[in-house]
Amino acid sequence: MEEFDHIIVGAGSAGCVLANRLSAESSNRVLLVEAGGGDQHLFVQMPTALSYPMAMNRFNWGYYSDPEPGLDGRRISCPRGKGLGGTSSINGMVYVRGNAQDYEEWESLGAAGWGYRDCLPYFKRAESWVGGGNRYRGKTGP
């Protein structure tokens, strides 16, 4: 049986980045496993078709919230991507950073290194913003 130093479950955005970073060290044996399939389907490749893969079991795990008391007991759909790229494959290329004040609050509550200023370089590293890089946006990301 083959052995690995690191096993990563889920080839979503975070899983793929983690596997890439760990495998950059040639001595690391890394296994990345994904329950879903590839991301080459037309509906996944076409951002304006995002409502289709979100409604297809092939691409979406089909999670729902618990009944919401403030919504008369209704359950809310919580789309989560199944396949290479995870939810980033079915969200129509939407990217929203968390609110800077939330990061600052986490740090004030003891999450050292999770302040907005600490996280900003990593956000920028992941971006190749069409407007070019600046103080808040990256320009050399994937």
Coordinates of C-alpha atoms in Angstrom, one line a residue:
M1 CA 0.0 0.0 0.0
E2 CA 1.3 3.4 -0.9
E3 CA 2.0 5.8 1.9
F4 CA 1.7 9.6 2.0
D5 CA 2.9 12.3 4.3
H6 CA -0.2 14.4 3.8
I7 CA -3.7 13.4 2.6
I8 CA -6.0 16.3 1.6
V9 CA -9.7 15.6 1.2
G10 CA -11.4 17.9 -1.2
A11 CA -10.0 19.5 -4.4
G12 CA -11.7 22.8 -3.9
S13 CA -9.8 26.1 -3.9
A14 CA -8.2 25.6 -0.5
G15 CA -7.4 21.9 -1.0
C16 CA -5.8 22.5 -4.3
V17 CA -3.7 25.4 -3.0
L18 CA -2.7 23.3 0.0
A19 CA -1.7 20.3 -2.1
N20 CA 0.3 22.6 -4.4
R21 CA 2.2 24.2 -1.5
L22 CA 2.9 21.0 0.3
S23 CA 4.1 19.2 -2.9
A24 CA 6.5 22.1 -3.7
E25 CA 8.8 20.4 -1.2
S26 CA 9.9 17.4 -3.2
S27 CA 10.3 15.2 -0.1
N28 CA 6.6 15.5 0.7
R29 CA 4.3 12.7 -0.6
V30 CA 0.9 14.3 -1.0
L31 CA -2.4 12.7 -2.0
L32 CA -5.3 14.9 -3.0
V33 CA -8.7 13.1 -3.2
E34 CA -11.9 14.5 -4.6
A35 CA -15.4 12.8 -4.6
G36 CA -16.7 14.7 -7.6
G37 CA -15.5 14.8 -11.2
G38 CA -13.7 17.2 -13.4
D39 CA -14.6 20.8 -14.2
Q40 CA -14.8 20.6 -18.0
H41 CA -18.6 20.6 -18.3
L42 CA -20.0 23.5 -20.3
F43 CA -22.2 24.7 -17.4
V44 CA -19.2 24.8 -15.1
Q45 CA -17.0 26.6 -17.7
M46 CA -19.6 29.3 -18.5
P47 CA -20.0 31.7 -15.5
T48 CA -23.4 33.0 -16.7
A49 CA -24.7 29.4 -16.4
L50 CA -24.1 29.3 -12.6
S51 CA -27.7 28.4 -11.8
Y52 CA -27.5 25.2 -13.7
P53 CA -24.7 23.4 -11.9
M54 CA -26.0 24.7 -8.6
A55 CA -29.2 22.7 -9.3
M56 CA -27.5 19.5 -10.5
N57 CA -26.5 16.7 -8.1
R58 CA -23.5 16.0 -10.3
F59 CA -22.0 19.3 -9.3
N60 CA -23.6 20.3 -6.0
W61 CA -23.7 18.4 -2.7
G62 CA -27.3 19.7 -2.1
Y63 CA -26.9 21.0 1.4
Y64 CA -29.6 22.9 3.2
S65 CA -29.7 24.9 6.4
D66 CA -31.7 23.8 9.4
P67 CA -35.2 25.2 9.5
E68 CA -34.8 29.0 10.0
P69 CA -37.1 30.4 12.7
G70 CA -36.9 33.9 11.3
L71 CA -38.0 32.6 7.9
D72 CA -41.1 30.7 9.0
G73 CA -39.2 27.4 9.3
R74 CA -37.9 27.4 5.7
R75 CA -34.6 25.8 4.9
I76 CA -32.1 27.7 2.8
S77 CA -30.2 26.1 0.0
C78 CA -26.4 26.1 0.7
P79 CA -24.7 25.2 -2.6
R80 CA -21.4 23.5 -2.2
G81 CA -19.5 22.3 -5.2
K82 CA -18.7 18.7 -5.9
G83 CA -15.7 18.3 -8.1
L84 CA -12.4 19.8 -9.1
G85 CA -12.5 23.4 -7.8
G86 CA -15.2 22.8 -5.3
T87 CA -17.7 25.6 -4.8
S88 CA -15.5 27.9 -6.9
S89 CA -16.5 25.8 -9.9
I90 CA -20.2 26.6 -9.5
N91 CA -20.3 30.1 -8.1
G92 CA -20.1 32.1 -11.4
M93 CA -16.6 33.4 -10.6
V94 CA -17.9 35.4 -7.6
Y95 CA -15.1 36.3 -5.1
V96 CA -15.9 38.2 -2.0
R97 CA -13.4 38.9 0.8
G98 CA -14.6 39.0 4.3
N99 CA -15.2 42.3 6.0
A100 CA -11.9 43.8 7.3
Q101 CA -13.5 44.5 10.7
D102 CA -14.3 40.8 11.1
Y103 CA -10.6 39.9 10.7
E104 CA -9.7 42.6 13.2
E105 CA -12.3 41.3 15.7
W106 CA -10.9 37.8 15.4
E107 CA -7.5 39.0 16.2
S108 CA -8.7 41.1 19.1
L109 CA -10.4 37.9 20.5
G110 CA -7.0 36.1 20.4
A111 CA -6.6 34.8 16.9
A112 CA -3.1 36.2 16.5
G113 CA -2.0 36.6 12.9
W114 CA -5.6 36.7 11.6
G115 CA -6.0 40.5 11.4
Y116 CA -6.9 42.0 8.1
R117 CA -3.3 43.4 7.6
D118 CA -2.0 39.9 8.2
C119 CA -4.3 38.3 5.7
L120 CA -4.2 41.0 3.0
P121 CA -0.9 39.8 1.5
Y122 CA -2.4 36.3 0.9
F123 CA -5.6 37.8 -0.6
K124 CA -3.4 39.8 -3.0
R125 CA -1.3 36.8 -3.8
A126 CA -4.4 34.9 -5.0
E127 CA -5.5 37.8 -7.3
S128 CA -4.7 39.0 -10.8
W129 CA -7.0 42.0 -10.8
V130 CA -8.0 43.4 -14.1
G131 CA -7.4 47.0 -12.9
G132 CA -3.8 46.1 -11.9
G133 CA -2.3 45.8 -8.5
N134 CA -2.6 48.4 -5.8
R135 CA -2.5 48.7 -2.1
Y136 CA -5.5 46.3 -1.7
R137 CA -5.5 44.2 -5.0
G138 CA -3.0 41.7 -6.4
K139 CA -1.7 41.7 -9.9
T140 CA 0.4 38.5 -10.2
G141 CA -1.9 35.8 -8.9
P142 CA -3.0 32.7 -10.8

